[in-house]
Short mmCIF file of C-alpha atoms and ligand atoms in Angstrom, two decimals:
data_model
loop_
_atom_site.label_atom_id
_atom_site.label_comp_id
_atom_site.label_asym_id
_atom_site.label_seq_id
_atom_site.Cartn_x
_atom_site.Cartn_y
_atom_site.Cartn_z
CA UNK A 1 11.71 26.75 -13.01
CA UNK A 2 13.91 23.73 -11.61
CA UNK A 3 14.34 20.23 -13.72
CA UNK A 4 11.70 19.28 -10.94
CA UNK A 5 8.59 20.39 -12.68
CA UNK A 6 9.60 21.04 -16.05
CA UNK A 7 11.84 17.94 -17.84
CA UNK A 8 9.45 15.77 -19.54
CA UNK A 9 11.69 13.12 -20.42
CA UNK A 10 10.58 10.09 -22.54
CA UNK A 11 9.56 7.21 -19.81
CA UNK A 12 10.99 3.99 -19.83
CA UNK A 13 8.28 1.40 -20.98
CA UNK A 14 8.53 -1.76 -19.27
CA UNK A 15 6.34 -4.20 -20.93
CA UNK A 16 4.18 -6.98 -19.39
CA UNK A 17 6.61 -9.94 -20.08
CA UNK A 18 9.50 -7.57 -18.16
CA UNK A 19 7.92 -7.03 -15.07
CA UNK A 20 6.33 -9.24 -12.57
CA UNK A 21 2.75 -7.21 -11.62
CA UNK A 22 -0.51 -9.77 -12.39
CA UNK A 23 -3.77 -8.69 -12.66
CA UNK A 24 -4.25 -11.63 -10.23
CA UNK A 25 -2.90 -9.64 -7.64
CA UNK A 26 -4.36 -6.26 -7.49
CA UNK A 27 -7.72 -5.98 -5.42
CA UNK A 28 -11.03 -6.19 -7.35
CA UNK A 29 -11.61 -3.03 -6.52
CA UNK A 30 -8.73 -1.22 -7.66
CA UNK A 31 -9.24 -3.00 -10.84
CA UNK A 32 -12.49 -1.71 -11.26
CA UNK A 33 -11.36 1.71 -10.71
CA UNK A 34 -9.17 1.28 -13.25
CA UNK A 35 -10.90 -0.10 -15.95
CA UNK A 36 -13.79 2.46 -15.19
CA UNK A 37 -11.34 5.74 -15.68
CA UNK A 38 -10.02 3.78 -18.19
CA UNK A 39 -13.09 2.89 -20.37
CA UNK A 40 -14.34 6.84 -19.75
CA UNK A 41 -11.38 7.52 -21.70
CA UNK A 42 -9.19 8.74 -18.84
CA UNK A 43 -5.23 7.71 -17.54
CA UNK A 44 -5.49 5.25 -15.40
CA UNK A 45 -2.93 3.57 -13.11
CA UNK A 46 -1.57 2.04 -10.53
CA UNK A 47 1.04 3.89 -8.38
CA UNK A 48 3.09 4.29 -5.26
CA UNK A 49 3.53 1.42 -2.80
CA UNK A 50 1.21 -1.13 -4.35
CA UNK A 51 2.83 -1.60 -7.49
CA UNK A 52 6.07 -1.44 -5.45
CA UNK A 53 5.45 -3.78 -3.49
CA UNK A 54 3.66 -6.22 -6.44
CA UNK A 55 6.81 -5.71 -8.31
CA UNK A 56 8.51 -7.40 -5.57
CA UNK A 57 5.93 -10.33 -5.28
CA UNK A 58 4.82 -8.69 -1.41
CA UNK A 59 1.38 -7.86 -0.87
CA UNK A 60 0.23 -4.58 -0.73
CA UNK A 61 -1.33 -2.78 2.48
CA UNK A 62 -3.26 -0.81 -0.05
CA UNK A 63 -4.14 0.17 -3.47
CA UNK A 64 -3.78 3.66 -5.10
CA UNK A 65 -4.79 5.22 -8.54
CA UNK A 66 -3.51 8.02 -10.69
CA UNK A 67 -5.52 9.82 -12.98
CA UNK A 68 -5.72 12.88 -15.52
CA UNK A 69 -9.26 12.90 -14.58
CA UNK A 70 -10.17 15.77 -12.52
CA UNK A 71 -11.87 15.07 -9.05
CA UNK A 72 -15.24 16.40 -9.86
CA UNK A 73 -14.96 13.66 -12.43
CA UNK A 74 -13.60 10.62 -10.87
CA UNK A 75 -17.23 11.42 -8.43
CA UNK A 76 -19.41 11.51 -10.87
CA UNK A 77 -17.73 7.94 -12.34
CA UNK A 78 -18.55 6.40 -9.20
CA UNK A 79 -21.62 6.49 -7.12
CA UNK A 80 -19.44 4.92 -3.93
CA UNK A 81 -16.97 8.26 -4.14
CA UNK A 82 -16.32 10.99 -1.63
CA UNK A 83 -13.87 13.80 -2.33
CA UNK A 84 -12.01 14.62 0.53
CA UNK A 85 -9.18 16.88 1.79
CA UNK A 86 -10.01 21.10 1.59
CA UNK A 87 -6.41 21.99 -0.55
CA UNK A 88 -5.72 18.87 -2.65
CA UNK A 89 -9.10 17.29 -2.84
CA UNK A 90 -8.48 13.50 -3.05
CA UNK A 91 -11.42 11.07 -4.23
CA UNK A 92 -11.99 8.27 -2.26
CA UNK A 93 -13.91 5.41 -3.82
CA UNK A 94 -15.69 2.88 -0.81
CA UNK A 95 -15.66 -0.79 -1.41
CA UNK A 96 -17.29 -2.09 2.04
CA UNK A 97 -13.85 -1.54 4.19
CA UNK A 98 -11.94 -1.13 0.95
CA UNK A 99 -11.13 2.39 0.07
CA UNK A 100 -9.39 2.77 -3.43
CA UNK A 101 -7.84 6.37 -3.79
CA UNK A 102 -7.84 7.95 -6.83
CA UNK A 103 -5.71 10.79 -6.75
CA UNK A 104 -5.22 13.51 -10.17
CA UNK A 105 -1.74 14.22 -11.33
CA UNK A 106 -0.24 16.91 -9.53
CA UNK A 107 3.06 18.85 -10.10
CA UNK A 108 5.60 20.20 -7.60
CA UNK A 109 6.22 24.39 -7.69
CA UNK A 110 8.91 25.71 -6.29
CA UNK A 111 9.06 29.23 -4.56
CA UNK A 112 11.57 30.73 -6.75
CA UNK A 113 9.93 33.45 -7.68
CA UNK A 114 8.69 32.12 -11.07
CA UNK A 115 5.85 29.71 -9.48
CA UNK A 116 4.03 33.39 -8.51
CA UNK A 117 0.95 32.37 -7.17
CA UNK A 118 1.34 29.04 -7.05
CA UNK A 119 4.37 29.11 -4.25
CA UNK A 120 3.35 26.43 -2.14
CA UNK A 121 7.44 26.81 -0.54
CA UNK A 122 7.77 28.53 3.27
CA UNK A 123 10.88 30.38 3.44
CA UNK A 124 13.24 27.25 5.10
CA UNK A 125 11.81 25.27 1.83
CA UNK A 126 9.49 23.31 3.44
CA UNK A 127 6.68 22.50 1.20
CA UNK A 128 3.30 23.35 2.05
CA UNK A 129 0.93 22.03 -0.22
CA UNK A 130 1.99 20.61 -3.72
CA UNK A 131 -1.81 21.40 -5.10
CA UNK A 132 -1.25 22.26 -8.50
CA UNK A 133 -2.30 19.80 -11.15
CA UNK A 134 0.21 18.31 -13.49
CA UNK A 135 0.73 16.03 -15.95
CA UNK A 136 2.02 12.34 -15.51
CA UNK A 137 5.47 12.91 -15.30
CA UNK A 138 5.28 16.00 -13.03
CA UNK A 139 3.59 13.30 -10.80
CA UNK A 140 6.33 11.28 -10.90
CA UNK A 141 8.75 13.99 -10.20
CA UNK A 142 6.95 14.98 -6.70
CA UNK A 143 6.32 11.20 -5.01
CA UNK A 144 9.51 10.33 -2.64
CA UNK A 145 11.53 7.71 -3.86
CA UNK A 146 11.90 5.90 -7.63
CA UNK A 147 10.53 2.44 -6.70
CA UNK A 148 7.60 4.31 -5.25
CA UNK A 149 7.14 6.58 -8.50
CA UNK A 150 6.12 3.56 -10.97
CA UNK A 151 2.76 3.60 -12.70
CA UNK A 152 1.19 0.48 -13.71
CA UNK A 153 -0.94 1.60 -16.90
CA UNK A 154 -4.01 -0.84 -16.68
CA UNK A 155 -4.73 0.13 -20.82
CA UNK A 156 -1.87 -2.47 -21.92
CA UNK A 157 -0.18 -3.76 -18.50
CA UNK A 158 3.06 -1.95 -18.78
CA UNK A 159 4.93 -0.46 -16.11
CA UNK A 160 6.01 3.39 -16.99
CA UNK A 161 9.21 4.41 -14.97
CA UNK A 162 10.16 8.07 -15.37
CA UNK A 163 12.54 8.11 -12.90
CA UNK A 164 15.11 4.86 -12.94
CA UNK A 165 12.73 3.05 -10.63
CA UNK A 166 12.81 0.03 -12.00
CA UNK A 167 16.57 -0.06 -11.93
CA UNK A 168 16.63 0.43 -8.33
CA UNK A 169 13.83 -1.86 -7.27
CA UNK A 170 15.90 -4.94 -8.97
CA UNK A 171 19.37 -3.39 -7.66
CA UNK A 172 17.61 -2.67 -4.36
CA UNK A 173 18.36 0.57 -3.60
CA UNK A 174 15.77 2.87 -2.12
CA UNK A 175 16.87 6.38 -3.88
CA UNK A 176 15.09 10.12 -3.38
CA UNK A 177 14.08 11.63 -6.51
CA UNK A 178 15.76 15.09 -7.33
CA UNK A 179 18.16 16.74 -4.83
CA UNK A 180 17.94 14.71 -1.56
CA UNK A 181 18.56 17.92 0.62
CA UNK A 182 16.12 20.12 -1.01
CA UNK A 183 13.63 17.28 -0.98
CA UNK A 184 14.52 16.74 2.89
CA UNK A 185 13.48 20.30 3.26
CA UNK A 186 10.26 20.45 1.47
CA UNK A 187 9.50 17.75 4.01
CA UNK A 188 11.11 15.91 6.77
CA UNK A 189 8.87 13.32 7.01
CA UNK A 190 10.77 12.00 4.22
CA UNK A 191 13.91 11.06 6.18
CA UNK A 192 11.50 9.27 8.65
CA UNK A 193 9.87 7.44 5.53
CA UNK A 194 13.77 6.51 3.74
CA UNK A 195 14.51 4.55 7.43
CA UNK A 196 11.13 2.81 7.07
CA UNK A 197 11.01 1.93 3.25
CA UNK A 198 14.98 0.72 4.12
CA UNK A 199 14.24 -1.75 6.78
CA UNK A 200 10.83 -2.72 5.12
CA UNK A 201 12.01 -3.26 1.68
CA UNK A 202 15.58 -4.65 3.04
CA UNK A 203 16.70 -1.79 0.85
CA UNK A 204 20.37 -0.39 0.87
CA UNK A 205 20.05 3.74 0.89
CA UNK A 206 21.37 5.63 -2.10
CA UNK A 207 24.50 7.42 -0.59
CA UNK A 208 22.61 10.72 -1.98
CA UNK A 209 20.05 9.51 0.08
CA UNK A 210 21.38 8.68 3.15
CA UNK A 211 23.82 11.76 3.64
CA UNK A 212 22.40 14.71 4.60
CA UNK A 213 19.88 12.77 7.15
CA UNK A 214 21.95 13.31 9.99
CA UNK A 215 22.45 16.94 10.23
CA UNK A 216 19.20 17.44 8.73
CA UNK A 217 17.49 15.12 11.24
CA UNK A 218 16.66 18.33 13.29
CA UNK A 219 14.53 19.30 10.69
CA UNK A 220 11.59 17.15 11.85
CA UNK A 221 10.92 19.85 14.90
CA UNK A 222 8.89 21.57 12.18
CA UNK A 223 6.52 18.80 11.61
CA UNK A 224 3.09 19.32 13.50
CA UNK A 225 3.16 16.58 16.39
CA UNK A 226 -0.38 14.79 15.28
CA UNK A 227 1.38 14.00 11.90
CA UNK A 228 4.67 12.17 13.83
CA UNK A 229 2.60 10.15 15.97
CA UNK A 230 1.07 8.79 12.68
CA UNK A 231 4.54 8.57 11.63
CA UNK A 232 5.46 6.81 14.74
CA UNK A 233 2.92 3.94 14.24
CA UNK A 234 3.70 3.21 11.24
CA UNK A 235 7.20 2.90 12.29
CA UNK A 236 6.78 0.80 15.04
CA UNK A 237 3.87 -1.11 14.93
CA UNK A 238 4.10 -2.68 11.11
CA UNK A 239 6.40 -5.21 12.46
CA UNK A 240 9.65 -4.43 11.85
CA UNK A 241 9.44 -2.19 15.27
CA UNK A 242 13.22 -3.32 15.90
CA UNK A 243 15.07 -2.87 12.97
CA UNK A 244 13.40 0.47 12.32
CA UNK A 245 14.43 1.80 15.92
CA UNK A 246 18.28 0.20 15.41
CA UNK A 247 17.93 2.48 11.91
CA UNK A 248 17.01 5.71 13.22
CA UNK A 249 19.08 5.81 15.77
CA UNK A 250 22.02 5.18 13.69
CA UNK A 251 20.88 8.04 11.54
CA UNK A 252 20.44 10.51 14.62
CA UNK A 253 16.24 10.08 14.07
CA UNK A 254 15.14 8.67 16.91
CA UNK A 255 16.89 11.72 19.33
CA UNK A 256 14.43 13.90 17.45
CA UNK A 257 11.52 11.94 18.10
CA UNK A 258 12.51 10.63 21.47
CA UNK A 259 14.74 13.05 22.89
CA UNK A 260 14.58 12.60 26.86
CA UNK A 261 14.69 8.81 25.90
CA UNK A 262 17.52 9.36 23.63
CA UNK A 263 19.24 11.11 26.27
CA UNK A 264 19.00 8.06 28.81
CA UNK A 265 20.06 5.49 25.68
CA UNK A 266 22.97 8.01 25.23
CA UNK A 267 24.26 7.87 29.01
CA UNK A 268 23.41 4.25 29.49
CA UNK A 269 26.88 2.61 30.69
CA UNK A 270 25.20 -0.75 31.62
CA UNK A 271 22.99 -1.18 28.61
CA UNK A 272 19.84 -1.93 30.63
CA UNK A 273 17.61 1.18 28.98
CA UNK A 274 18.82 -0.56 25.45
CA UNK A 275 17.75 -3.72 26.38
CA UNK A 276 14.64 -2.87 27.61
CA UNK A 277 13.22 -0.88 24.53
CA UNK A 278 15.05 -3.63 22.41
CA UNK A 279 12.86 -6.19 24.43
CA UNK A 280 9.82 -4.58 23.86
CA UNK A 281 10.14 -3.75 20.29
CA UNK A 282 10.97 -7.13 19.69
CA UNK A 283 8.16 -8.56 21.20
CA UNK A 284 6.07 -6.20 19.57
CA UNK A 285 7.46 -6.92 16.44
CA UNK A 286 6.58 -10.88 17.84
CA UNK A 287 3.17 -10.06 18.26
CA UNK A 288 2.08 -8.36 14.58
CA UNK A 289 3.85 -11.73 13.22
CA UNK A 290 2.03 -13.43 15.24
CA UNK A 291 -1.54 -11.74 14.48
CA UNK A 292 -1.97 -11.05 18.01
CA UNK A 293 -3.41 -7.38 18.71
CA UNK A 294 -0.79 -4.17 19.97
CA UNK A 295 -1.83 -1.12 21.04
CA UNK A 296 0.14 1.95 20.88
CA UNK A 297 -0.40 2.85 24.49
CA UNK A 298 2.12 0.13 25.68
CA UNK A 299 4.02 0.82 22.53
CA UNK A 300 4.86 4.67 24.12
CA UNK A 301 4.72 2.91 27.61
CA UNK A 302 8.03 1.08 26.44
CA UNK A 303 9.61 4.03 24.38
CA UNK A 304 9.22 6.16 27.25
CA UNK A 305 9.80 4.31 30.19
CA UNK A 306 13.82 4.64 30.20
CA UNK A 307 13.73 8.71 31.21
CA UNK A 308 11.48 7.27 34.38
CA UNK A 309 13.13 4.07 35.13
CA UNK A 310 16.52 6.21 35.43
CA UNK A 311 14.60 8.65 37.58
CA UNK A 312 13.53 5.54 39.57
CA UNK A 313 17.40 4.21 39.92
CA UNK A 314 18.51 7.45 40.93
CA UNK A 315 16.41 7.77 43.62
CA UNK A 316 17.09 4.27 44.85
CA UNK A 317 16.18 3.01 48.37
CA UNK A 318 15.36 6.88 49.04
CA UNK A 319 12.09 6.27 47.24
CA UNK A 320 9.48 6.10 49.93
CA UNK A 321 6.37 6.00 47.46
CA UNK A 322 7.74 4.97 44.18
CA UNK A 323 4.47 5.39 42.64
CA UNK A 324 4.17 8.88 43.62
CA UNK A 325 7.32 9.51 41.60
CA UNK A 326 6.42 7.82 38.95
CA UNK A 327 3.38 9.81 38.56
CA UNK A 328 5.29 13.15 38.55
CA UNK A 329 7.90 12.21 36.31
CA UNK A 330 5.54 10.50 33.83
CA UNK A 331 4.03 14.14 33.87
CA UNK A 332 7.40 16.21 33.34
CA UNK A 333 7.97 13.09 30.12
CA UNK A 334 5.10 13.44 28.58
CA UNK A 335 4.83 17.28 28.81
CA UNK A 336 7.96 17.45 26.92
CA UNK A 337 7.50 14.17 25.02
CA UNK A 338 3.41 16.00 23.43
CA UNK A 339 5.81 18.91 22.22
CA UNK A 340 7.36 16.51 19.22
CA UNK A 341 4.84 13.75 18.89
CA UNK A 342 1.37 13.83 19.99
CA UNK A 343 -0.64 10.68 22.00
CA UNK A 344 -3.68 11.02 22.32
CA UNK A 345 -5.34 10.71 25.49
CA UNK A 346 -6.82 7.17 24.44
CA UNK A 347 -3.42 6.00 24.72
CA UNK A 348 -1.64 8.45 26.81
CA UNK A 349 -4.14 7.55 30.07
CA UNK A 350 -3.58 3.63 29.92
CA UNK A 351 0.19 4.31 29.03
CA UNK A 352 0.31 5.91 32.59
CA UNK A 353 -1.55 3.18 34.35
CA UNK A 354 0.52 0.10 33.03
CA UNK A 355 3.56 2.21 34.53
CA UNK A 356 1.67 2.89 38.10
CA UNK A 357 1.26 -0.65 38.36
CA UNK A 358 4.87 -1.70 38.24
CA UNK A 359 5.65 -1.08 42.08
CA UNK A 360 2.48 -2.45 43.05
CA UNK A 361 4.10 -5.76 41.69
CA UNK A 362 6.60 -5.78 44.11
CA UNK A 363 3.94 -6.54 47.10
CA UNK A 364 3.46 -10.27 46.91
CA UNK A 365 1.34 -9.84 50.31
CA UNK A 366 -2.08 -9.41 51.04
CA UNK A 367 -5.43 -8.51 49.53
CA UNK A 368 -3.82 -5.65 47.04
CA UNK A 369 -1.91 -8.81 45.47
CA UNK A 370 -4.81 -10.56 44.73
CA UNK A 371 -6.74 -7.67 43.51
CA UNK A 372 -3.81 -6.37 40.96
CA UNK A 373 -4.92 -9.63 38.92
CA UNK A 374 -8.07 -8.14 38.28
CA UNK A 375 -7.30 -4.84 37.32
CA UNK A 376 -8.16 -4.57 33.62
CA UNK A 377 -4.26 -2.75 33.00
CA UNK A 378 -2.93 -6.09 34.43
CA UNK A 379 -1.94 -7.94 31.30
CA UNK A 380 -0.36 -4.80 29.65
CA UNK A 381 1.18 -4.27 33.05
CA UNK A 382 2.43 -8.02 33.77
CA UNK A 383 3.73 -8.14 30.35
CA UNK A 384 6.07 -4.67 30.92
CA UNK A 385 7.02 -6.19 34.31
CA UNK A 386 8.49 -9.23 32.42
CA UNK A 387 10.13 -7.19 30.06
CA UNK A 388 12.16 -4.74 32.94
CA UNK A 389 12.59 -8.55 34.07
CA UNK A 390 14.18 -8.99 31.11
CA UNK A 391 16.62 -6.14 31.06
CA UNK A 392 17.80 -6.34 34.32
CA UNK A 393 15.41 -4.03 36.15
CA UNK A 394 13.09 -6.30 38.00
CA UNK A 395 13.53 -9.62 39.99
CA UNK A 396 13.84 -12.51 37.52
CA UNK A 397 12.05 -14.15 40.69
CA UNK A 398 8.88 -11.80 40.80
CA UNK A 399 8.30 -12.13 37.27
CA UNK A 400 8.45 -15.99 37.97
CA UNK A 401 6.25 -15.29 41.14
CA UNK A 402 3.46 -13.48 39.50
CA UNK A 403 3.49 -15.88 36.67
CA UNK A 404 3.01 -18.85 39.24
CA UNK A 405 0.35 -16.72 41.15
CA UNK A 406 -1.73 -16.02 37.45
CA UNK A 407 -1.40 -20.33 36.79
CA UNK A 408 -3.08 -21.07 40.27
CA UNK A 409 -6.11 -22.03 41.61
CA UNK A 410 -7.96 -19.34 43.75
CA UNK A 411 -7.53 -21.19 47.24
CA UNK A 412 -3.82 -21.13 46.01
CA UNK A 413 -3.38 -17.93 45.58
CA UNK A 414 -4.75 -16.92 48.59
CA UNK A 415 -2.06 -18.60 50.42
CA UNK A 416 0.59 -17.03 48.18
CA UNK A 417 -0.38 -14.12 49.25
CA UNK A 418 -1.60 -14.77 52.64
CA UNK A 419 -4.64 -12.72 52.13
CA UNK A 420 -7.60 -14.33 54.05
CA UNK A 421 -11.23 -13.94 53.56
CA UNK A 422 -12.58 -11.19 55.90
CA UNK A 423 -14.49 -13.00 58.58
CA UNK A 424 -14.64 -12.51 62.25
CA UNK A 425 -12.97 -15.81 63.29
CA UNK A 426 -10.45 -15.17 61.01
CA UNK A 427 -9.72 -11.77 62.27
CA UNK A 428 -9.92 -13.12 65.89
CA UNK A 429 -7.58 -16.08 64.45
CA UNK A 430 -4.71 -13.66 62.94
CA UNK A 431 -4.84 -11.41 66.09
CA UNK A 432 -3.72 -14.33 68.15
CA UNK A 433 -1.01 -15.41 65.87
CA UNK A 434 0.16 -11.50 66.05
CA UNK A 435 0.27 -12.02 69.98
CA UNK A 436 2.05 -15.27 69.98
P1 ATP B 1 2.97 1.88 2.43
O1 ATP B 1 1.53 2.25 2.19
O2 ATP B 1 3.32 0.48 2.13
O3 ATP B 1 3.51 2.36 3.72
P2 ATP B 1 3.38 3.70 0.23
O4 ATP B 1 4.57 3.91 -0.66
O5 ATP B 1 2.11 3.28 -0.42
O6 ATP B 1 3.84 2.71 1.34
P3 ATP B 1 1.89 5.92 1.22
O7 ATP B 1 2.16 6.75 2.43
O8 ATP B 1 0.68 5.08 1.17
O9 ATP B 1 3.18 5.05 1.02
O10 ATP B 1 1.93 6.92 -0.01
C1 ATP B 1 1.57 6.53 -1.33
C2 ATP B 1 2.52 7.17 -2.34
O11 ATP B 1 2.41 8.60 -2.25
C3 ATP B 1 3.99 6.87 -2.13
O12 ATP B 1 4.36 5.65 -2.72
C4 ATP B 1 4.66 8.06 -2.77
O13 ATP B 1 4.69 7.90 -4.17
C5 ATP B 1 3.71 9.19 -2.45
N1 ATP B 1 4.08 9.88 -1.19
C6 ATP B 1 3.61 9.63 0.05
N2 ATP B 1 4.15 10.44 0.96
C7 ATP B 1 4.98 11.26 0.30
C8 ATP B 1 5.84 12.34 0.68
N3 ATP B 1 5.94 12.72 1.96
N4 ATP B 1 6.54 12.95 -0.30
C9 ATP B 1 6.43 12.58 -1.59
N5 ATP B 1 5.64 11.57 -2.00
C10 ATP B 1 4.94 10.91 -1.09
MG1 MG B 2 0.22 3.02 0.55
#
């Protein structure tokens, strides 16, 4: 067997007075949990991101619990407790919208032959399921990085570090545990994860950590595409959108993800196809700090719009019916695009609609005008136009225009666009001015 699963090390103890996790912090409900498992005589803590993120006086997105108690168990603790997942079953206890999980110890096996029945490994080492239970530092051993592997142990407040997590979380270094390339290869995702927890955290990667990304970047082609489009939300839509991108890229990430866009960002001599997705991830990032609502459909609208807007610039003046080509090239993208990440069609249909619009904003005249201000894409559609504005790719002047035309009052905007109301003395009217 490898160290992985077998050390059991004494932890390192960190006592209440040397750490800075309050009871006044963690959620009612997760303390509840606790003390519940707890009084039944069971382990109970606090692990993964919460007490990470306590530790370093953020809040928390959410609250999970580590147990020796088995799942069957936790359920019958709580009435408010559903067991889900089919290999590792997972309890989840329901507070309202609250949802404390309460996962049991597990350990990590490793196909070498000695696991037997309990290889979880596929051949290129990717792990398939790590469903075996284990004890508490076997937990540790498994979870991603140290300053995610701390346990908060709700009995006497301490914080029990079995794998130099502490150290790191004051030093700020965001370190795998084990061997980073073997951990790489029992799952990708994890390289997607260190660029996230990195920017997040402001976290410098171990050098460990951080080499083998690049050439093992490739790796992620093995992940099922529903899982990276989770993946990509959290990466881009938690606020740090920017950062994150400028981070993956530099690791050779986002080219797995993204390839055709990668490809354009690769080529592009001007910098316009940067700017753009900069832009937009920017204001994205704008938005969540803001409390404003995003929505992943013009989140992909912006990541893939460079492999169309080059298609678009290629073509030129040539392009007769510029919508027309953006509909077939949205159609080659995204075929290619669903092999590596998946978007649902929730998000994939308005995606495509917020790029039809954008030549229909460069007719200022006529009804049409007028009645692209009521389409319900318009917003989402206005708001790319300003950012191609932005980069270079539309008229600084039409973005002003359409702005001008949104701020005015109706009988205003029908003269901006010269549309008339259909009358007959109106129709007689124009047909004379046509003559004259
Ligand atoms: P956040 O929720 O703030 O994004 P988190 O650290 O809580 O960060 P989760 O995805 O909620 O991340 O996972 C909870 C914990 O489960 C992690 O802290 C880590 O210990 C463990 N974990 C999650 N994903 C993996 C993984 N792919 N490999 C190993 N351990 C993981
Ligand atoms: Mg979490």
């Amino acid at each position: 067997m490898t160290e992985l699963a077998t050390i059991h090390p004494e932890p390192n103890i960190i006592p209440r007075s040397g750490h800075g996790i309050s009871r006044a912090n963690i959620s009612p409900n997760a303390l509840k949990v606790l003390y519940r498992l707890n009084n039944a005589g069971y382990a109970a803590y606090l692990v993964g991101g919460g007490v990470r993120d306590l530790s370093l006086g953020r809040e928390p997105k959410d609250f999970d619990v580590a147990t020796d108690a088995r799942p069957e168990e936790v359920k019958r603790l709580f009435r408010n407790c559903r067991l889900i997942g089919r290999r590792f079953r997972l309890a989840h206890v329901y507070f309202g919208c609250e949802i404390i999980e309460v996962a049991t110890f597990r350990a990590l096996h490793e196909a070498d032959g000695e696991a037997g029945d309990n290889a979880r490994v596929l051949q290129d080492g990717r792990l398939l399921s790590d469903n075996v239970f284990g004890s508490i530092d076997e937990d540790a051993r498994r979870r991603d990085f140290t300053v995610n592997a701390l346990y908060y142990r709700i009995g006497d407040f301490t914080l029990v570090d079995y794998v130099g997590g502490m150290a790191d979380l004051q030093h700020g270094v965001l370190r795998l545990i084990g061997d980073a390339e073997v951990r790489y290869r029992e799952d990708p995702v994890r390289m997607l994860r260190a660029a996230r927890f990195a920017v997040k955290l402001g976290f410098r990667m171990h050098a460990e950590t951080a080499g083998p990304i690049p050439r093992m970047a490739h790796l992620l082609s093995h992940i099922p595409a529903a899982r990276l489009f989770e993946e990509v939300l959290k990466l881009f839509l938690t606020g740090m959108g920017l950062q994150v991108f400028e981070c993956l890229r530099h690791y050779g990430l986002f080219g797995c993800l993204f390839p055709d866009t990668e490809e354009v960002l690769a080529q592009d001599e001007l910098g316009s196809a940067l700017t753009f997705l900069s832009r937009a991830l920017a204001n994205t990032d704008g938005r969540i700090a803001e409390g404003k609502p995003v929505t992943p459909a013009f989140l992909f609208a912006a990541l893939l719009w460079p492999p169309i807007s080059r298609r678009l610039a290629n073509l030129g003046q040539n392009t007769a019916e510029p919508i027309q080509v953006i509909h077939e090239t949205a159609g080659e993208v995204l075929e290619r695009q669903l092999r590596t990440v998946t978007i649902p069609k929730r998000f994939s249909i308005p995606m495509r609609e917020i790029w039809s619009l954008q030549p229909r904003f460069e007719r200022r005249t006529g009804k049409r005008a007028l009645r692209l201000l009521s389409h319900p894409r318009f917003r989402a559609a206005y708001d790319f136009m300003l950012l191609r504005a932005e980069a270079g790719e539309a008229e600084a002047e039409l973005a002003h225009w359409w702005k001008e035309l949104q701020l005015s009052a109706v009988a205003q905007r029908v003269e901006m666009t010269g549309s008339r109301r259909r009358s007959g003395r109106r129709r007689h009217r124009r047909k004379r001015n046509d003559t004259a």
